[in-house]
């Protein structure tokens, strides 16, 4: 009786790239990179399959990149995904307070912080970092997809999405939206407006919570889409409502700057805040608290968020598991 022949391994493919290996394994390049680095973000079955395919085809990691990993730069790249303007500056609580929490935690752990924006993210120093913290997911998570290609341990500030392959730290934006809706309903507001851009995952969560809670009371809000989170954008939104002769008695703006701009426009149009129109912002910034009238706003714990981002990226760098985490939000009611 003849013995069954052993299955022969396929011939090695010379010059195999990471993209080729990803195609063979039926996974993404980032998954290949993580599997070859024994990352806990990839399940053991997939890791084993990718590593076996790499051995079978003689795939070797880029030696210089590998050496950088072995030496460790003890640097974490922090990429701020925002477009600064005269209205929305880099010294606002977002991102400054987040950066404070990140820097405190990383410095205490003996790591340096490399701060950059999208324009500087392709620099060699960023690619040589041990890990990445991304502040802002971008519209439809375009920033996340861009920086995933770096193949580095990455933690993102934002909102969780189904199928995320990265760790996310953020605020409970959905609850933030619910709390504003509850407030408007409790004071008898029946014609609310939401100002913001729901293409951003965080803003979408705020809107969904707001809409769902209002629906429980048979109230449907009007959406004013504005891409810029600035004072002038808030002014423009309210003037647009006025030109359209829209009926509204309350405004939920997805940032404090938008809310303050809305109040400025309301005053210009002769409306009283909050007797005619109630306004709530988001972030509970010092500027909003000192605004006249002092702005009601949803508070996020920026400093704790920054510290969590740092702790989780350091865990990933050390090959330890890390999970996404959402921090609680609180509605701070003031004079608007």
mmCIF file of C-alpha atoms in Angstrom:
data_model
loop_
_atom_site.group_PDB
_atom_site.id
_atom_site.type_symbol
_atom_site.label_atom_id
_atom_site.label_comp_id
_atom_site.label_asym_id
_atom_site.label_seq_id
_atom_site.Cartn_x
_atom_site.Cartn_y
_atom_site.Cartn_z
ATOM 1 C CA UNK A 1 0.000 0.000 0.000
ATOM 2 C CA UNK A 2 1.462 3.280 -1.076
ATOM 3 C CA UNK A 3 1.752 6.094 1.427
ATOM 4 C CA UNK A 4 -0.072 9.349 0.593
ATOM 5 C CA UNK A 5 2.285 11.993 -0.654
ATOM 6 C CA UNK A 6 2.972 14.902 1.618
ATOM 7 C CA UNK A 7 1.709 18.241 0.360
ATOM 8 C CA UNK A 8 4.652 20.121 -1.033
ATOM 9 C CA UNK A 9 4.936 23.799 -0.095
ATOM 10 C CA UNK A 10 4.552 26.241 -2.955
ATOM 11 C CA UNK A 11 7.752 27.585 -4.414
ATOM 12 C CA UNK A 12 9.077 30.748 -2.776
ATOM 13 C CA UNK A 13 8.338 33.931 -4.659
ATOM 14 C CA UNK A 14 11.466 36.067 -4.999
ATOM 15 C CA UNK A 15 11.045 39.767 -4.234
ATOM 16 C CA UNK A 16 7.809 39.201 -2.328
ATOM 17 C CA UNK A 17 6.448 42.460 -0.890
ATOM 18 C CA UNK A 18 4.251 43.021 2.144
ATOM 19 C CA UNK A 19 1.347 43.744 -0.218
ATOM 20 C CA UNK A 20 1.942 40.361 -1.937
ATOM 21 C CA UNK A 21 1.992 38.596 1.409
ATOM 22 C CA UNK A 22 -1.229 40.373 2.403
ATOM 23 C CA UNK A 23 -2.899 39.134 -0.802
ATOM 24 C CA UNK A 24 -1.734 35.566 -0.164
ATOM 25 C CA UNK A 25 -3.058 35.651 3.408
ATOM 26 C CA UNK A 26 -6.259 37.464 2.482
ATOM 27 C CA UNK A 27 -5.662 40.237 5.014
ATOM 28 C CA UNK A 28 -4.568 43.879 4.997
ATOM 29 C CA UNK A 29 -0.948 45.096 4.984
ATOM 30 C CA UNK A 30 -1.332 46.481 8.495
ATOM 31 C CA UNK A 31 -2.482 43.040 9.674
ATOM 32 C CA UNK A 32 0.598 41.458 8.050
ATOM 33 C CA UNK A 33 2.862 44.010 9.736
ATOM 34 C CA UNK A 34 1.264 43.402 13.112
ATOM 35 C CA UNK A 35 1.237 39.612 12.686
ATOM 36 C CA UNK A 36 4.943 39.540 11.883
ATOM 37 C CA UNK A 37 5.562 41.682 14.970
ATOM 38 C CA UNK A 38 3.493 39.267 17.120
ATOM 39 C CA UNK A 39 1.030 42.051 17.926
ATOM 40 C CA UNK A 40 -1.830 41.040 20.254
ATOM 41 C CA UNK A 41 -4.124 43.099 18.016
ATOM 42 C CA UNK A 42 -4.082 40.141 15.583
ATOM 43 C CA UNK A 43 -5.647 36.861 16.695
ATOM 44 C CA UNK A 44 -3.297 33.927 17.125
ATOM 45 C CA UNK A 45 -4.732 31.954 14.192
ATOM 46 C CA UNK A 46 -4.161 34.800 11.731
ATOM 47 C CA UNK A 47 -0.714 35.530 13.183
ATOM 48 C CA UNK A 48 0.325 31.907 12.739
ATOM 49 C CA UNK A 49 -0.963 31.760 9.154
ATOM 50 C CA UNK A 50 0.810 34.977 8.131
ATOM 51 C CA UNK A 51 4.067 33.935 9.781
ATOM 52 C CA UNK A 52 3.970 30.509 8.101
ATOM 53 C CA UNK A 53 3.357 32.102 4.693
ATOM 54 C CA UNK A 54 6.247 34.500 5.298
ATOM 55 C CA UNK A 55 8.604 31.607 6.091
ATOM 56 C CA UNK A 56 7.306 29.536 3.177
ATOM 57 C CA UNK A 57 7.963 32.320 0.670
ATOM 58 C CA UNK A 58 11.174 33.593 2.208
ATOM 59 C CA UNK A 59 9.678 36.983 3.036
ATOM 60 C CA UNK A 60 12.007 39.129 5.112
ATOM 61 C CA UNK A 61 11.160 42.343 6.899
ATOM 62 C CA UNK A 62 12.984 45.517 5.945
ATOM 63 C CA UNK A 63 16.140 45.139 7.997
ATOM 64 C CA UNK A 64 16.627 48.837 8.779
ATOM 65 C CA UNK A 65 13.025 49.211 9.892
ATOM 66 C CA UNK A 66 13.390 46.067 11.993
ATOM 67 C CA UNK A 67 16.538 47.393 13.628
ATOM 68 C CA UNK A 68 14.780 50.632 14.484
ATOM 69 C CA UNK A 69 12.092 48.611 16.253
ATOM 70 C CA UNK A 70 14.678 46.583 18.155
ATOM 71 C CA UNK A 71 16.590 49.657 19.247
ATOM 72 C CA UNK A 72 13.440 51.539 20.244
ATOM 73 C CA UNK A 73 13.411 55.276 19.760
ATOM 74 C CA UNK A 74 11.510 55.824 23.029
ATOM 75 C CA UNK A 75 9.487 58.402 21.117
ATOM 76 C CA UNK A 76 5.746 58.532 20.552
ATOM 77 C CA UNK A 77 4.491 60.539 17.567
ATOM 78 C CA UNK A 78 1.404 62.631 18.361
ATOM 79 C CA UNK A 79 -0.401 63.696 15.186
ATOM 80 C CA UNK A 80 -3.010 66.457 15.515
ATOM 81 C CA UNK A 81 -5.668 66.097 12.834
ATOM 82 C CA UNK A 82 -7.137 69.595 12.711
ATOM 83 C CA UNK A 83 -6.906 72.702 10.577
ATOM 84 C CA UNK A 84 -5.937 75.667 12.781
ATOM 85 C CA UNK A 85 -7.512 79.051 12.045
ATOM 86 C CA UNK A 86 -7.762 82.446 13.737
ATOM 87 C CA UNK A 87 -10.994 81.205 15.359
ATOM 88 C CA UNK A 88 -9.865 77.671 16.165
ATOM 89 C CA UNK A 89 -6.317 77.663 17.470
ATOM 90 C CA UNK A 90 -3.893 74.983 18.611
ATOM 91 C CA UNK A 91 -3.950 76.424 22.138
ATOM 92 C CA UNK A 92 -7.652 75.660 22.653
ATOM 93 C CA UNK A 93 -8.465 72.919 25.214
ATOM 94 C CA UNK A 94 -8.610 70.618 22.208
ATOM 95 C CA UNK A 95 -5.858 69.787 21.557
ATOM 96 C CA UNK A 96 -3.797 71.594 24.223
ATOM 97 C CA UNK A 97 -5.243 69.954 27.364
ATOM 98 C CA UNK A 98 -5.159 66.535 25.715
ATOM 99 C CA UNK A 99 -1.508 67.147 24.864
ATOM 100 C CA UNK A 100 -0.825 68.067 28.477
ATOM 101 C CA UNK A 101 -2.178 64.729 29.707
ATOM 102 C CA UNK A 102 -0.258 62.842 26.997
ATOM 103 C CA UNK A 103 3.027 64.634 27.729
ATOM 104 C CA UNK A 104 2.728 64.137 31.481
ATOM 105 C CA UNK A 105 2.226 60.392 31.137
ATOM 106 C CA UNK A 106 4.826 59.781 28.424
ATOM 107 C CA UNK A 107 7.493 61.914 30.089
ATOM 108 C CA UNK A 108 6.955 60.062 33.373
ATOM 109 C CA UNK A 109 7.522 56.799 31.482
ATOM 110 C CA UNK A 110 10.794 58.067 29.972
ATOM 111 C CA UNK A 111 9.415 58.708 26.478
ATOM 112 C CA UNK A 112 9.764 61.770 24.258
ATOM 113 C CA UNK A 113 6.804 63.346 22.438
ATOM 114 C CA UNK A 114 7.086 64.115 18.728
ATOM 115 C CA UNK A 115 4.274 66.550 17.915
ATOM 116 C CA UNK A 116 3.225 67.020 14.301
ATOM 117 C CA UNK A 117 0.263 67.505 11.950
ATOM 118 C CA UNK A 118 -0.832 65.693 8.796
ATOM 119 C CA UNK A 119 1.719 67.688 6.783
ATOM 120 C CA UNK A 120 4.599 66.302 8.844
ATOM 121 C CA UNK A 121 3.369 62.750 9.300
ATOM 122 C CA UNK A 122 5.511 61.324 6.496
ATOM 123 C CA UNK A 123 8.758 62.465 8.119
ATOM 124 C CA UNK A 124 11.368 59.804 8.888
ATOM 125 C CA UNK A 125 11.228 60.695 12.598
ATOM 126 C CA UNK A 126 7.502 59.827 12.705
ATOM 127 C CA UNK A 127 8.072 56.494 10.969
ATOM 128 C CA UNK A 128 10.886 55.710 13.422
ATOM 129 C CA UNK A 129 8.636 56.325 16.452
ATOM 130 C CA UNK A 130 7.642 53.415 18.680
ATOM 131 C CA UNK A 131 3.960 54.296 18.441
ATOM 132 C CA UNK A 132 1.418 56.868 17.297
ATOM 133 C CA UNK A 133 -1.311 58.823 19.060
ATOM 134 C CA UNK A 134 -3.774 60.342 16.607
ATOM 135 C CA UNK A 135 -5.899 63.243 17.844
ATOM 136 C CA UNK A 136 -8.889 63.285 15.522
ATOM 137 C CA UNK A 137 -10.229 60.599 13.199
ATOM 138 C CA UNK A 138 -10.854 62.886 10.241
ATOM 139 C CA UNK A 139 -13.949 63.002 8.064
ATOM 140 C CA UNK A 140 -15.252 59.446 7.590
ATOM 141 C CA UNK A 141 -12.102 58.200 9.371
ATOM 142 C CA UNK A 142 -9.827 59.209 6.499
ATOM 143 C CA UNK A 143 -7.043 60.153 8.931
ATOM 144 C CA UNK A 144 -7.251 56.776 10.655
ATOM 145 C CA UNK A 145 -6.879 54.932 7.362
ATOM 146 C CA UNK A 146 -3.931 57.141 6.394
ATOM 147 C CA UNK A 147 -1.912 56.571 9.571
ATOM 148 C CA UNK A 148 -2.789 52.886 9.830
ATOM 149 C CA UNK A 149 -0.420 52.462 6.891
ATOM 150 C CA UNK A 150 2.526 53.377 9.116
ATOM 151 C CA UNK A 151 2.217 49.937 10.687
ATOM 152 C CA UNK A 152 2.912 51.292 14.174
ATOM 153 C CA UNK A 153 0.994 50.678 17.416
ATOM 154 C CA UNK A 154 -1.668 53.386 17.289
ATOM 155 C CA UNK A 155 -4.290 54.805 19.667
ATOM 156 C CA UNK A 156 -6.884 57.280 18.402
ATOM 157 C CA UNK A 157 -8.891 59.993 20.150
ATOM 158 C CA UNK A 158 -12.461 59.811 18.849
ATOM 159 C CA UNK A 159 -15.504 57.571 18.671
ATOM 160 C CA UNK A 160 -15.604 53.788 18.400
ATOM 161 C CA UNK A 161 -16.839 52.239 15.161
ATOM 162 C CA UNK A 162 -17.808 48.686 14.271
ATOM 163 C CA UNK A 163 -14.826 46.794 12.931
ATOM 164 C CA UNK A 164 -12.143 49.090 14.354
ATOM 165 C CA UNK A 165 -8.711 47.429 14.277
ATOM 166 C CA UNK A 166 -7.177 50.113 16.482
ATOM 167 C CA UNK A 167 -7.671 51.250 20.073
ATOM 168 C CA UNK A 168 -9.907 54.291 20.600
ATOM 169 C CA UNK A 169 -10.108 56.598 23.603
ATOM 170 C CA UNK A 170 -12.812 59.246 23.671
ATOM 171 C CA UNK A 171 -15.814 60.725 25.393
ATOM 172 C CA UNK A 172 -19.299 59.243 25.555
ATOM 173 C CA UNK A 173 -20.541 61.506 22.778
ATOM 174 C CA UNK A 174 -23.859 59.747 22.454
ATOM 175 C CA UNK A 175 -24.645 60.402 26.118
ATOM 176 C CA UNK A 176 -23.573 64.013 25.589
ATOM 177 C CA UNK A 177 -26.222 64.386 22.886
ATOM 178 C CA UNK A 178 -28.843 62.669 25.036
ATOM 179 C CA UNK A 179 -28.176 64.999 27.975
ATOM 180 C CA UNK A 180 -28.708 68.092 25.809
ATOM 181 C CA UNK A 181 -31.962 66.687 24.412
ATOM 182 C CA UNK A 182 -33.183 65.923 27.944
ATOM 183 C CA UNK A 183 -32.405 69.486 28.980
ATOM 184 C CA UNK A 184 -34.286 71.017 26.040
ATOM 185 C CA UNK A 185 -37.325 68.800 26.645
ATOM 186 C CA UNK A 186 -37.335 69.604 30.378
ATOM 187 C CA UNK A 187 -37.551 73.356 29.693
ATOM 188 C CA UNK A 188 -40.241 72.974 27.045
ATOM 189 C CA UNK A 189 -38.240 73.439 23.855
ATOM 190 C CA UNK A 190 -39.971 71.851 20.865
ATOM 191 C CA UNK A 191 -38.050 73.222 17.866
ATOM 192 C CA UNK A 192 -34.342 72.427 18.341
ATOM 193 C CA UNK A 193 -31.490 72.855 15.850
ATOM 194 C CA UNK A 194 -28.245 70.886 15.660
ATOM 195 C CA UNK A 195 -25.208 72.642 14.160
ATOM 196 C CA UNK A 196 -22.214 70.540 13.089
ATOM 197 C CA UNK A 197 -20.699 68.097 10.606
ATOM 198 C CA UNK A 198 -21.845 64.491 11.244
ATOM 199 C CA UNK A 199 -19.248 63.121 8.822
ATOM 200 C CA UNK A 200 -16.922 63.190 11.848
ATOM 201 C CA UNK A 201 -17.576 60.043 13.939
ATOM 202 C CA UNK A 202 -17.644 61.974 17.229
ATOM 203 C CA UNK A 203 -20.142 64.522 15.900
ATOM 204 C CA UNK A 204 -22.289 61.754 14.443
ATOM 205 C CA UNK A 205 -22.516 60.138 17.890
ATOM 206 C CA UNK A 206 -23.605 63.444 19.460
ATOM 207 C CA UNK A 207 -26.254 63.895 16.780
ATOM 208 C CA UNK A 208 -27.554 60.318 17.092
ATOM 209 C CA UNK A 209 -27.954 60.608 20.859
ATOM 210 C CA UNK A 210 -29.670 63.986 20.460
ATOM 211 C CA UNK A 211 -32.061 62.798 17.738
ATOM 212 C CA UNK A 212 -32.957 59.499 19.437
ATOM 213 C CA UNK A 213 -33.765 61.111 22.778
ATOM 214 C CA UNK A 214 -35.866 63.849 21.152
ATOM 215 C CA UNK A 215 -37.753 61.210 19.151
ATOM 216 C CA UNK A 216 -38.932 59.683 22.419
ATOM 217 C CA UNK A 217 -40.801 62.964 22.972
ATOM 218 C CA UNK A 218 -42.027 63.302 19.360
ATOM 219 C CA UNK A 219 -39.612 66.142 18.657
ATOM 220 C CA UNK A 220 -37.581 66.268 15.432
ATOM 221 C CA UNK A 221 -34.573 68.617 15.259
ATOM 222 C CA UNK A 222 -33.383 70.601 12.268
ATOM 223 C CA UNK A 223 -29.820 69.858 11.122
ATOM 224 C CA UNK A 224 -27.621 72.771 10.071
ATOM 225 C CA UNK A 225 -24.536 71.210 8.518
ATOM 226 C CA UNK A 226 -21.398 73.272 9.050
ATOM 227 C CA UNK A 227 -17.942 71.880 8.237
ATOM 228 C CA UNK A 228 -15.900 74.422 10.212
ATOM 229 C CA UNK A 229 -16.047 74.431 14.029
ATOM 230 C CA UNK A 230 -15.527 78.181 14.281
ATOM 231 C CA UNK A 231 -17.181 81.332 15.608
ATOM 232 C CA UNK A 232 -17.902 82.644 12.118
ATOM 233 C CA UNK A 233 -19.467 79.337 11.097
ATOM 234 C CA UNK A 234 -21.875 79.563 14.052
ATOM 235 C CA UNK A 235 -22.800 83.135 13.077
ATOM 236 C CA UNK A 236 -23.436 82.043 9.502
ATOM 237 C CA UNK A 237 -25.629 79.101 10.574
ATOM 238 C CA UNK A 238 -28.013 81.310 12.573
ATOM 239 C CA UNK A 239 -28.206 83.964 9.859
ATOM 240 C CA UNK A 240 -29.051 81.174 7.413
ATOM 241 C CA UNK A 241 -31.864 79.999 9.703
ATOM 242 C CA UNK A 242 -33.188 83.555 9.850
ATOM 243 C CA UNK A 243 -33.114 83.993 6.056
ATOM 244 C CA UNK A 244 -35.045 80.746 5.669
ATOM 245 C CA UNK A 245 -37.535 81.943 8.306
ATOM 246 C CA UNK A 246 -37.043 78.631 10.121
ATOM 247 C CA UNK A 247 -38.818 78.161 13.420
ATOM 248 C CA UNK A 248 -36.445 77.332 16.257
ATOM 249 C CA UNK A 249 -36.257 77.823 20.024
ATOM 250 C CA UNK A 250 -33.048 75.972 20.933
ATOM 251 C CA UNK A 251 -29.623 75.251 19.447
ATOM 252 C CA UNK A 252 -27.198 72.409 20.170
ATOM 253 C CA UNK A 253 -23.824 73.258 18.615
ATOM 254 C CA UNK A 254 -21.154 70.559 18.336
ATOM 255 C CA UNK A 255 -18.449 72.903 19.691
ATOM 256 C CA UNK A 256 -18.303 75.891 22.033
ATOM 257 C CA UNK A 257 -17.009 78.157 19.268
ATOM 258 C CA UNK A 258 -19.997 77.317 17.079
ATOM 259 C CA UNK A 259 -22.310 77.959 20.037
ATOM 260 C CA UNK A 260 -20.744 81.339 20.824
ATOM 261 C CA UNK A 261 -21.019 82.338 17.179
ATOM 262 C CA UNK A 262 -24.681 81.322 17.234
ATOM 263 C CA UNK A 263 -25.302 83.494 20.307
ATOM 264 C CA UNK A 264 -23.577 86.457 18.670
ATOM 265 C CA UNK A 265 -25.846 86.138 15.635
ATOM 266 C CA UNK A 266 -28.961 85.722 17.792
ATOM 267 C CA UNK A 267 -28.163 88.952 19.623
ATOM 268 C CA UNK A 268 -27.559 90.736 16.303
ATOM 269 C CA UNK A 269 -31.002 89.567 15.132
ATOM 270 C CA UNK A 270 -32.700 90.830 18.295
ATOM 271 C CA UNK A 271 -33.277 87.489 20.029
ATOM 272 C CA UNK A 272 -32.881 87.037 23.792
ATOM 273 C CA UNK A 273 -30.747 84.162 25.064
ATOM 274 C CA UNK A 274 -32.028 82.026 26.714
ATOM 275 C CA UNK A 275 -35.612 83.359 26.943
ATOM 276 C CA UNK A 276 -36.184 83.207 23.161
ATOM 277 C CA UNK A 277 -33.567 80.625 22.215
ATOM 278 C CA UNK A 278 -31.586 78.259 24.465
ATOM 279 C CA UNK A 279 -28.040 77.411 23.351
ATOM 280 C CA UNK A 280 -25.726 74.568 24.421
ATOM 281 C CA UNK A 281 -22.176 74.000 23.182
ATOM 282 C CA UNK A 282 -19.726 71.141 23.514
ATOM 283 C CA UNK A 283 -16.279 70.956 25.226
ATOM 284 C CA UNK A 284 -16.907 73.225 28.264
ATOM 285 C CA UNK A 285 -13.963 75.420 27.309
ATOM 286 C CA UNK A 286 -12.708 78.233 29.592
ATOM 287 C CA UNK A 287 -13.649 80.676 26.819
ATOM 288 C CA UNK A 288 -17.226 79.419 26.883
ATOM 289 C CA UNK A 289 -17.427 79.599 30.670
ATOM 290 C CA UNK A 290 -16.273 83.255 30.624
ATOM 291 C CA UNK A 291 -18.467 84.205 27.669
ATOM 292 C CA UNK A 292 -21.338 86.657 28.203
ATOM 293 C CA UNK A 293 -23.734 85.103 28.902
ATOM 294 C CA UNK A 294 -21.762 82.139 30.335
ATOM 295 C CA UNK A 295 -22.268 79.213 27.973
ATOM 296 C CA UNK A 296 -23.983 75.963 28.904
ATOM 297 C CA UNK A 297 -21.886 73.138 27.501
ATOM 298 C CA UNK A 298 -21.102 69.422 27.587
ATOM 299 C CA UNK A 299 -17.880 68.781 29.504
ATOM 300 C CA UNK A 300 -15.206 66.344 28.339
ATOM 301 C CA UNK A 301 -12.341 65.242 30.577
ATOM 302 C CA UNK A 302 -9.489 66.200 28.264
ATOM 303 C CA UNK A 303 -6.623 65.658 30.725
ATOM 304 C CA UNK A 304 -7.706 62.170 31.756
ATOM 305 C CA UNK A 305 -8.277 61.405 28.075
ATOM 306 C CA UNK A 306 -4.706 62.411 27.237
ATOM 307 C CA UNK A 307 -3.286 60.269 30.012
ATOM 308 C CA UNK A 308 -5.327 57.266 28.868
ATOM 309 C CA UNK A 309 -4.150 57.690 25.276
ATOM 310 C CA UNK A 310 -0.540 57.596 26.482
ATOM 311 C CA UNK A 311 -1.021 54.594 28.778
ATOM 312 C CA UNK A 312 -2.676 52.562 26.051
ATOM 313 C CA UNK A 313 -0.127 53.288 23.332
ATOM 314 C CA UNK A 314 2.688 52.371 25.766
ATOM 315 C CA UNK A 315 0.930 49.083 26.526
ATOM 316 C CA UNK A 316 0.752 48.297 22.793
ATOM 317 C CA UNK A 317 4.424 49.203 22.324
ATOM 318 C CA UNK A 318 5.288 46.693 25.065
ATOM 319 C CA UNK A 319 3.165 44.023 23.374
ATOM 320 C CA UNK A 320 0.476 44.128 26.044
ATOM 321 C CA UNK A 321 -3.274 44.149 25.304
ATOM 322 C CA UNK A 322 -5.186 47.424 25.365
ATOM 323 C CA UNK A 323 -8.892 48.056 24.905
ATOM 324 C CA UNK A 324 -10.897 51.035 23.710
ATOM 325 C CA UNK A 325 -12.375 53.183 26.462
ATOM 326 C CA UNK A 326 -14.985 55.943 26.594
ATOM 327 C CA UNK A 327 -14.971 58.600 29.323
ATOM 328 C CA UNK A 328 -18.190 60.026 30.793
ATOM 329 C CA UNK A 329 -19.540 63.439 29.751
ATOM 330 C CA UNK A 330 -21.469 65.951 31.861
ATOM 331 C CA UNK A 331 -23.852 68.741 30.839
ATOM 332 C CA UNK A 332 -22.849 71.945 32.636
ATOM 333 C CA UNK A 333 -25.855 74.287 32.752
ATOM 334 C CA UNK A 334 -25.023 77.993 32.939
ATOM 335 C CA UNK A 335 -26.860 81.028 31.611
ATOM 336 C CA UNK A 336 -27.705 80.056 28.019
#
